[in-house]
Coordinates of C-alpha atoms and ligand atoms in Angstrom, one line a residue:
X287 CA -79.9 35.6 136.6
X288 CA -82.5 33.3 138.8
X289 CA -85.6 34.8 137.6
X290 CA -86.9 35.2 141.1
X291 CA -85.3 38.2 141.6
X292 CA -88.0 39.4 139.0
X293 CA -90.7 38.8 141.7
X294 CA -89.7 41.8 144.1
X295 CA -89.3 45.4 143.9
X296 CA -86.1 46.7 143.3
X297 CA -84.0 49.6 143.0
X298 CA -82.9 49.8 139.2
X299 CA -83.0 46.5 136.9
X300 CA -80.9 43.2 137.9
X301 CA -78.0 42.9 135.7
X302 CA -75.4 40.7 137.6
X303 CA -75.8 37.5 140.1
X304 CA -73.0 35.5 142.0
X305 CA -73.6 33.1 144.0
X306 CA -71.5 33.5 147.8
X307 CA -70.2 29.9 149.2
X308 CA -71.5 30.4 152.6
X309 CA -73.7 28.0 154.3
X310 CA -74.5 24.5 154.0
X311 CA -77.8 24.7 154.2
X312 CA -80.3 27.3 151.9
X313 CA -78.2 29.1 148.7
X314 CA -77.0 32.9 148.8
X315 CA -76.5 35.0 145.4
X316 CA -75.3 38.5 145.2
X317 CA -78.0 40.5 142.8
X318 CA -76.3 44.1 141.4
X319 CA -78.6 46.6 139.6
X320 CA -78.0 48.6 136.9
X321 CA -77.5 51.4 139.2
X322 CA -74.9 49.6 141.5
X323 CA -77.3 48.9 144.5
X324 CA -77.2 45.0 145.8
X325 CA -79.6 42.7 147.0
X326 CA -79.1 39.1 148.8
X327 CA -81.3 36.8 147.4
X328 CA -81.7 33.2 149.4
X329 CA -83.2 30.0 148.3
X330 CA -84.8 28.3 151.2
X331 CA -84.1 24.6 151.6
X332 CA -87.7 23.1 152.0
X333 CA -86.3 19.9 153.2
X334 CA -84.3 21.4 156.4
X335 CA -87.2 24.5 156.6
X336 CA -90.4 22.8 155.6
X337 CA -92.5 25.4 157.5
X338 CA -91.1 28.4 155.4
X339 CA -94.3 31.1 156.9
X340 CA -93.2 30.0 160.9
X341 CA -89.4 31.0 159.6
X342 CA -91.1 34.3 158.3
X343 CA -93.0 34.8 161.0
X344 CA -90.7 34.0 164.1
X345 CA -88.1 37.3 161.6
X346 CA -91.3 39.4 161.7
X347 CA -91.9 39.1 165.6
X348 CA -88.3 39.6 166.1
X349 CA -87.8 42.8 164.1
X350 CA -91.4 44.6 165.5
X351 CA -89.7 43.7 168.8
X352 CA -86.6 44.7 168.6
X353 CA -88.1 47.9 166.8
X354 CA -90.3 48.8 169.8
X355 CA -87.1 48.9 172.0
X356 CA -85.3 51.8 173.3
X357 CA -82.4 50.5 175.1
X358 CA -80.0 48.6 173.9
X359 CA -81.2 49.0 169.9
X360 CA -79.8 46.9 166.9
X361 CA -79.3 46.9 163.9
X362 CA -81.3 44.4 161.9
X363 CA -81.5 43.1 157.7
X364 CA -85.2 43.4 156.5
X365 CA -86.5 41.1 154.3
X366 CA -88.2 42.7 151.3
X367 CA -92.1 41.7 150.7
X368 CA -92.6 40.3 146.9
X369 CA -94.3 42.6 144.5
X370 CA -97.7 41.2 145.3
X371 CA -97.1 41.4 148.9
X372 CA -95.7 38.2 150.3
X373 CA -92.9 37.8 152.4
X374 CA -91.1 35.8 150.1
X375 CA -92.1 34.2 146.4
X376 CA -93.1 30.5 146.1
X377 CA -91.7 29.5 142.4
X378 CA -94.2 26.7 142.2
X379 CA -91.3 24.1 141.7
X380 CA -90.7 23.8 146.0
X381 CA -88.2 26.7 145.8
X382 CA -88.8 29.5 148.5
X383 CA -86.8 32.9 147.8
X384 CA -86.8 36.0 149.9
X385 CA -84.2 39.0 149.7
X386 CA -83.0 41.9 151.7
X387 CA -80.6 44.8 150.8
X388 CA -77.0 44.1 150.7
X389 CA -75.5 45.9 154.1
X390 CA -72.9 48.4 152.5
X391 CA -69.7 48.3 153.8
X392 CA -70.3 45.2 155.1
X393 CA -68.1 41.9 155.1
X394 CA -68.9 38.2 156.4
X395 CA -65.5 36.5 157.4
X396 CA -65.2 32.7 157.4
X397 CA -62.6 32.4 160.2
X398 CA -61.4 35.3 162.9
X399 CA -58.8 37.1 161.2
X400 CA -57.6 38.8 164.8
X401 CA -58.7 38.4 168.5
X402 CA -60.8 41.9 167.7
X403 CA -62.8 39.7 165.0
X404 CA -64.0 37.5 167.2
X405 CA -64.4 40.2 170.1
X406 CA -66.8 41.5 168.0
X407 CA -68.4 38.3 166.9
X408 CA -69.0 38.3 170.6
X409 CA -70.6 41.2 171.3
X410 CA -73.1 40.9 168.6
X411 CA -74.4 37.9 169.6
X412 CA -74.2 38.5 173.1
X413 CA -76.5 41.6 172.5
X414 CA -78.8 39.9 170.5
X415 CA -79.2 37.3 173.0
X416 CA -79.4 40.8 175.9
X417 CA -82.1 42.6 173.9
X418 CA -83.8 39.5 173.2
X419 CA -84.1 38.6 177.1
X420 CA -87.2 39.9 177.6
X421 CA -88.6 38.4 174.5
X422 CA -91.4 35.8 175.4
X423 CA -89.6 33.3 173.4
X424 CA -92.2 30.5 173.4
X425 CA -94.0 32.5 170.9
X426 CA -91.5 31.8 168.4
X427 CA -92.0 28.7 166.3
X428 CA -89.9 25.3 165.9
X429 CA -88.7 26.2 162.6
X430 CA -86.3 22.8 163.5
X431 CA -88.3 20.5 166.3
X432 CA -85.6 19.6 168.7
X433 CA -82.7 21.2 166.9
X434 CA -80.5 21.2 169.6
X435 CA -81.9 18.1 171.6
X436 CA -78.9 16.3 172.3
X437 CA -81.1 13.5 173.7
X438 CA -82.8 13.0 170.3
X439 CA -79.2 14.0 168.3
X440 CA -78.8 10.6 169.8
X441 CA -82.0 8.6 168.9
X442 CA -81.6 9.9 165.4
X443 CA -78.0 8.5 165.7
X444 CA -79.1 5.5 166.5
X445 CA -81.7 5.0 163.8
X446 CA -79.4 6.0 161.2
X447 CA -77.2 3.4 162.4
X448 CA -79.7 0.6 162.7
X449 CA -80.6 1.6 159.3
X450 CA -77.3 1.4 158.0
X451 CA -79.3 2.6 154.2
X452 CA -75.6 3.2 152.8
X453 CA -73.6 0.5 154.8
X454 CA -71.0 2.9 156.1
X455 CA -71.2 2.0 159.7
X456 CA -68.9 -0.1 159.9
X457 CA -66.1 2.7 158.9
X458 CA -67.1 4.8 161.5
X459 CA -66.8 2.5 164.7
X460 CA -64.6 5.0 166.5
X461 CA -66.4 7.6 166.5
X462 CA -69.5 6.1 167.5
X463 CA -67.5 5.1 170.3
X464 CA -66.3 8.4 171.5
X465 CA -70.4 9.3 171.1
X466 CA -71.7 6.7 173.1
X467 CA -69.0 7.3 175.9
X468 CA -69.6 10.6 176.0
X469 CA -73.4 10.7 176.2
X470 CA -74.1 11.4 179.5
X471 CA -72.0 14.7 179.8
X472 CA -73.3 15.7 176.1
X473 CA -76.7 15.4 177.6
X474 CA -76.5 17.3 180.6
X475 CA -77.3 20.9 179.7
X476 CA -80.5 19.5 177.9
X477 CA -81.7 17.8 181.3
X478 CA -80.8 21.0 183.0
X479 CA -83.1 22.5 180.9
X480 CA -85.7 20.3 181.6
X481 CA -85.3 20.8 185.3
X482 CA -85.3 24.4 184.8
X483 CA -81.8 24.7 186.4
X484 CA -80.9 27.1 183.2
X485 CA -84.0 29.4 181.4
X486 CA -85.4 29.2 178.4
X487 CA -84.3 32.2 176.1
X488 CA -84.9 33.4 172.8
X489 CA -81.4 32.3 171.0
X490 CA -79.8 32.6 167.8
X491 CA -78.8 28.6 167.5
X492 CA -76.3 29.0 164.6
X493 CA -74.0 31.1 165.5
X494 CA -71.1 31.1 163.3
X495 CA -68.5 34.2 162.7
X496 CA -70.1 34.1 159.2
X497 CA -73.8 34.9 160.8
X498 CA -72.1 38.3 161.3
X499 CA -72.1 41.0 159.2
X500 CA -68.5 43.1 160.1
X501 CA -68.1 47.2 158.5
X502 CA -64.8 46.6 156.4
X503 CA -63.2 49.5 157.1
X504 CA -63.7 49.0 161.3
X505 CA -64.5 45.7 161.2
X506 CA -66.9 46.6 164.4
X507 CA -70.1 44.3 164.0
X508 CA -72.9 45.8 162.4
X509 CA -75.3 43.1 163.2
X510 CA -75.8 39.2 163.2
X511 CA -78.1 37.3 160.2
X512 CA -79.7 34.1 159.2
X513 CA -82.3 34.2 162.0
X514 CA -83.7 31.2 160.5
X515 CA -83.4 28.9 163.6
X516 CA -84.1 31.4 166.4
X517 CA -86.2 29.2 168.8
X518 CA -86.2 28.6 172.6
X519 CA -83.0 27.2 173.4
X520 CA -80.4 27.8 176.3
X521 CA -77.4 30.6 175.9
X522 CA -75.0 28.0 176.6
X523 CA -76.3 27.0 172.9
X524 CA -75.1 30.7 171.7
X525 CA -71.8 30.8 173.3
X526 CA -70.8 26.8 172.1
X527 CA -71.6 27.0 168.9
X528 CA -69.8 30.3 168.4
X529 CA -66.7 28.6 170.2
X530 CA -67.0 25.7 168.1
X531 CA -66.3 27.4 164.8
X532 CA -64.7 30.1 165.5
X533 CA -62.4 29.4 168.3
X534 CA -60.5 26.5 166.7
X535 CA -57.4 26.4 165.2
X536 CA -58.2 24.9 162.0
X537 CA -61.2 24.3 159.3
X538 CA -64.6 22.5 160.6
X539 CA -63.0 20.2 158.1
X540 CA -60.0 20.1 158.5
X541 CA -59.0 16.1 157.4
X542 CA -55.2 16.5 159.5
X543 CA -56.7 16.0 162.9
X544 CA -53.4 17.2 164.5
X545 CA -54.3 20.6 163.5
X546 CA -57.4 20.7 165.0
X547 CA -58.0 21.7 168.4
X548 CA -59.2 25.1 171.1
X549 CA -57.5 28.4 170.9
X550 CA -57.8 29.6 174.4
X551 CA -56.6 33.1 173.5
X552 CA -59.8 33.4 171.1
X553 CA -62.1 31.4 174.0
X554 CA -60.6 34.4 176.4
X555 CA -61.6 36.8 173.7
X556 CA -65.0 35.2 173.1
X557 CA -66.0 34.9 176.1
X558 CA -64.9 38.8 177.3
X559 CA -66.8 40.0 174.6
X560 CA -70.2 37.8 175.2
X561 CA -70.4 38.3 178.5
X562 CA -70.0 42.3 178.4
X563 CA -72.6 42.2 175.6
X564 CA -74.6 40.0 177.9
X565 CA -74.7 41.0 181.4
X566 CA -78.0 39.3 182.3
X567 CA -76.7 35.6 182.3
X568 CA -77.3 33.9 185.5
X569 CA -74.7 32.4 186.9
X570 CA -75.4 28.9 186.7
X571 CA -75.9 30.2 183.0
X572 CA -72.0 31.4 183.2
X573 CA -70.9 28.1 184.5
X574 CA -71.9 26.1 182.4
X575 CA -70.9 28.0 178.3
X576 CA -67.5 25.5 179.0
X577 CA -69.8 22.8 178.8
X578 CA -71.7 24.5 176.1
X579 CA -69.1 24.7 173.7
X580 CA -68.5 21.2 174.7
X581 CA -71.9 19.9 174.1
X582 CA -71.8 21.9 170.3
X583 CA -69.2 20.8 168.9
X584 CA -69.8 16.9 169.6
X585 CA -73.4 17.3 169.1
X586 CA -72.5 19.2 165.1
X587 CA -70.3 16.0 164.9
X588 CA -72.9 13.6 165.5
X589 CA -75.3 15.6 163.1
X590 CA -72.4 15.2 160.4
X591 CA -72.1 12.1 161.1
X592 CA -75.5 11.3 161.2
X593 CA -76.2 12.6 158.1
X594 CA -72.9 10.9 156.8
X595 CA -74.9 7.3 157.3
X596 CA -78.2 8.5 156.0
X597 CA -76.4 9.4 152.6
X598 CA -76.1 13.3 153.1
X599 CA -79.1 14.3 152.9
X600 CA -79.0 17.4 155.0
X601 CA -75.9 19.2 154.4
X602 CA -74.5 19.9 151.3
X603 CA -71.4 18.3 150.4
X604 CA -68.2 19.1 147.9
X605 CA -67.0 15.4 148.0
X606 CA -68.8 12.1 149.3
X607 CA -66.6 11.9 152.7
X608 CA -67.0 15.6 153.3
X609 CA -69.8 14.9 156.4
X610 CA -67.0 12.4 157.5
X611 CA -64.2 14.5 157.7
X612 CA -66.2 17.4 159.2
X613 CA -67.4 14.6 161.8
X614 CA -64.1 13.7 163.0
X615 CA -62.8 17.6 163.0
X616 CA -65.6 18.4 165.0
X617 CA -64.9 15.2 167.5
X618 CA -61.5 16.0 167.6
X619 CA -62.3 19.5 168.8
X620 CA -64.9 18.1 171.4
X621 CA -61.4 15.9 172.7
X622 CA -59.5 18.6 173.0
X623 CA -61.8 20.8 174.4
X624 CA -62.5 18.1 177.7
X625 CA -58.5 18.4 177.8
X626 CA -59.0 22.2 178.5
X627 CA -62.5 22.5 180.7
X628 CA -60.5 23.9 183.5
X629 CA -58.6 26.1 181.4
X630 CA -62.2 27.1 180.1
X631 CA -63.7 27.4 183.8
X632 CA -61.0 29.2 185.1
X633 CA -61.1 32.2 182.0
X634 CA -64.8 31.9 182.3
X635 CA -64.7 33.2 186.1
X636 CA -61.9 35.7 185.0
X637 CA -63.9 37.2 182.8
X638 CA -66.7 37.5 184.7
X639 CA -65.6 39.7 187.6
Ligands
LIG854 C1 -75.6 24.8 159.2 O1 -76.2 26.7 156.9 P1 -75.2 27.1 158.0 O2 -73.8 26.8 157.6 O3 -75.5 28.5 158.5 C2 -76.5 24.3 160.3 C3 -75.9 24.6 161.6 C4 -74.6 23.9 161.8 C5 -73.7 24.4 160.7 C6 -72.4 23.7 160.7 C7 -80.2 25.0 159.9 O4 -75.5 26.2 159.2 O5 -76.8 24.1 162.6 O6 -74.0 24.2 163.0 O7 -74.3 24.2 159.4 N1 -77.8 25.0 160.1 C8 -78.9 24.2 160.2 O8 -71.4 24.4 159.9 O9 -79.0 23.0 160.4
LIG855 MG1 -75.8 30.4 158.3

């Protein structure tokens, strides 16, 4: 049992904890009670969120918004204050926790079992980023300063190369070579941005099939979670990093390249369901989510590999290439994915009218 559990109010007395294998980033254990109700305890990684009260915050300003809406309401986890009133407990040893009541009925799938799956996956997070459109989103926090700058994706790159601190360039020439050949078109949307071609919107930023909680027996989405990087970014952000994961035909690391690549019959589905949930996009905003998915996938292979030359320091590994081989999955999907923009375009406009 991790004895922070002990540190909020619950209903009966923890008597069972499993940790759930989802994430690469802050740790997830199932807590059961002795009278069968379950809790999701999370340790917060202080070295991706060092600013653990803005992450708190940025939830809090969410939820009293969304609560204050009548149209369009949704379903949202609540985190559970600590017994002496904190939003989560500080063990004194750099370890964050927090916890919110398990969702019954509730299940978080790691890939699209059906088109309906990821239909669903859709529509959740094209509602969230609908309700959320009103949302003065500068008021949120950073939680991650420029975490989906491609521009700076890039410098970071490039120090971690000149740095070289485990001497793995070398084996990676390749696919800095894709990068750098790429880096104009992977920087677009960001300039677009700046120009103010595309708005600023409150989004999601990781938003993975697994960021949705799905009723088991209807497998209709209840509601999305892990709201720790919702920040100003761009919907394109929202749609490509859903596309990314969930849309291709094998693992994000998948080490036999010629499995990976873009189902367009889960893109179709994606994108029917997104922009049904979403009908305020712009359409410059519709135009570009081809370029969106684009832009996430070789922008989460250049943070894999980035973090691959630094020594994996970020994400948490199973084996020492693991940051590799999800690099070159993720490249390989970026590949396949130019092979397929008009494809994209084409379903994008379908689905739109
Ligand atoms: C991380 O922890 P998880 O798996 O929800 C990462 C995302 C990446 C993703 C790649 C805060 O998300 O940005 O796209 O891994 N989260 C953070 O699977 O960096
Ligand atoms: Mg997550």
């Amino acid at each position: 049992m991790k004895e922070a559990i002990f540190h909020f109010p619950t209903d009966g007395a923890p008597v069972s904890c499993e940790q759930i294998k989802s994430g690469h980033i802050n740790e997830t254990y199932l807590i059961t009670t002795d009278n069968g109700t379950r809790y999701i305890l999370q340790w917060i990684n202080r070295y991706v969120f060092p600013n653990v009260n803005a992450l708190m915050n940025n939830m809090a300003a969410i939820s009293a918004y969304l609560a204050k809406r009548e149209k369009g309401k949704m379903a949202m986890i609540r985190y559970i204050d600590t017994l002496d009133g904190h939003s989560y407990y500080d063990d004194g040893h750099g370890g964050c926790w927090r916890i919110y009541r398990f969702v019954d009925h509730s299940i978080c799938v790691q890939r699209p079992e059906s088109l309906e799956d990821f239909y669903e996956c859709a529509r959740a997070f094209g509602h969230f980023q609908y309700v959320l459109n009103e949302f003065p989103a500068e008021q949120l926090e950073e939680t991650i300063v420029n975490f989906h700058n491609t521009v700076d994706r890039y410098r970071q790159l490039r120090e971690a190369l000149r740095e070289d601190s485990e001497g793995r360039a070398a084996e990676v020439q390749p696919e800095l070579e894709y990068l750098f050949s790429r880096e104009d078109k992977a920087c677009r949307l960001h300039k677009m941005r700046l120009s103010g071609d595309l708005p600023v919107r409150a989004t999601h930023n990781d938003t993975k099939i697994n960021n949705v909680l799905l009723d088991e027996h209807t497998r209709k989405a209840i509601c999305v979670i892990d709201l720790d990087t919702v920040m100003p970014g761009l919907s394109a952000f929202d749609f490509g990093d859903a596309i990314r994961f969930g849309a291709s035909t094998a693992a994000e690391d998948e080490t036999d390249l010629r499995k990976v690549s873009l189902d367009l019959a889960l893109f179709r589905a994606f994108t029917r369901g997104f922009l049904k949930a979403c009908p305020s996009l712009t359409e410059k905003e519709r135009e570009v989510l081809p370029l969106g998915s684009f832009t996430m996938t070789l922008e989460c292979g250049m943070r894999f590999l980035t973090d691959y030359l630094k020594g994996d320091k970020y994400f948490s590994i199973d084996y020492p290439q693991h940051n590799l081989d999800r690099a070159r999955a993720q490249l390989k999907l970026a590949q396949d994915m130019e092979s397929k923009e008009e494809a994209m375009s084409l379903i994008v406009w379908e689905e739109s009218r």
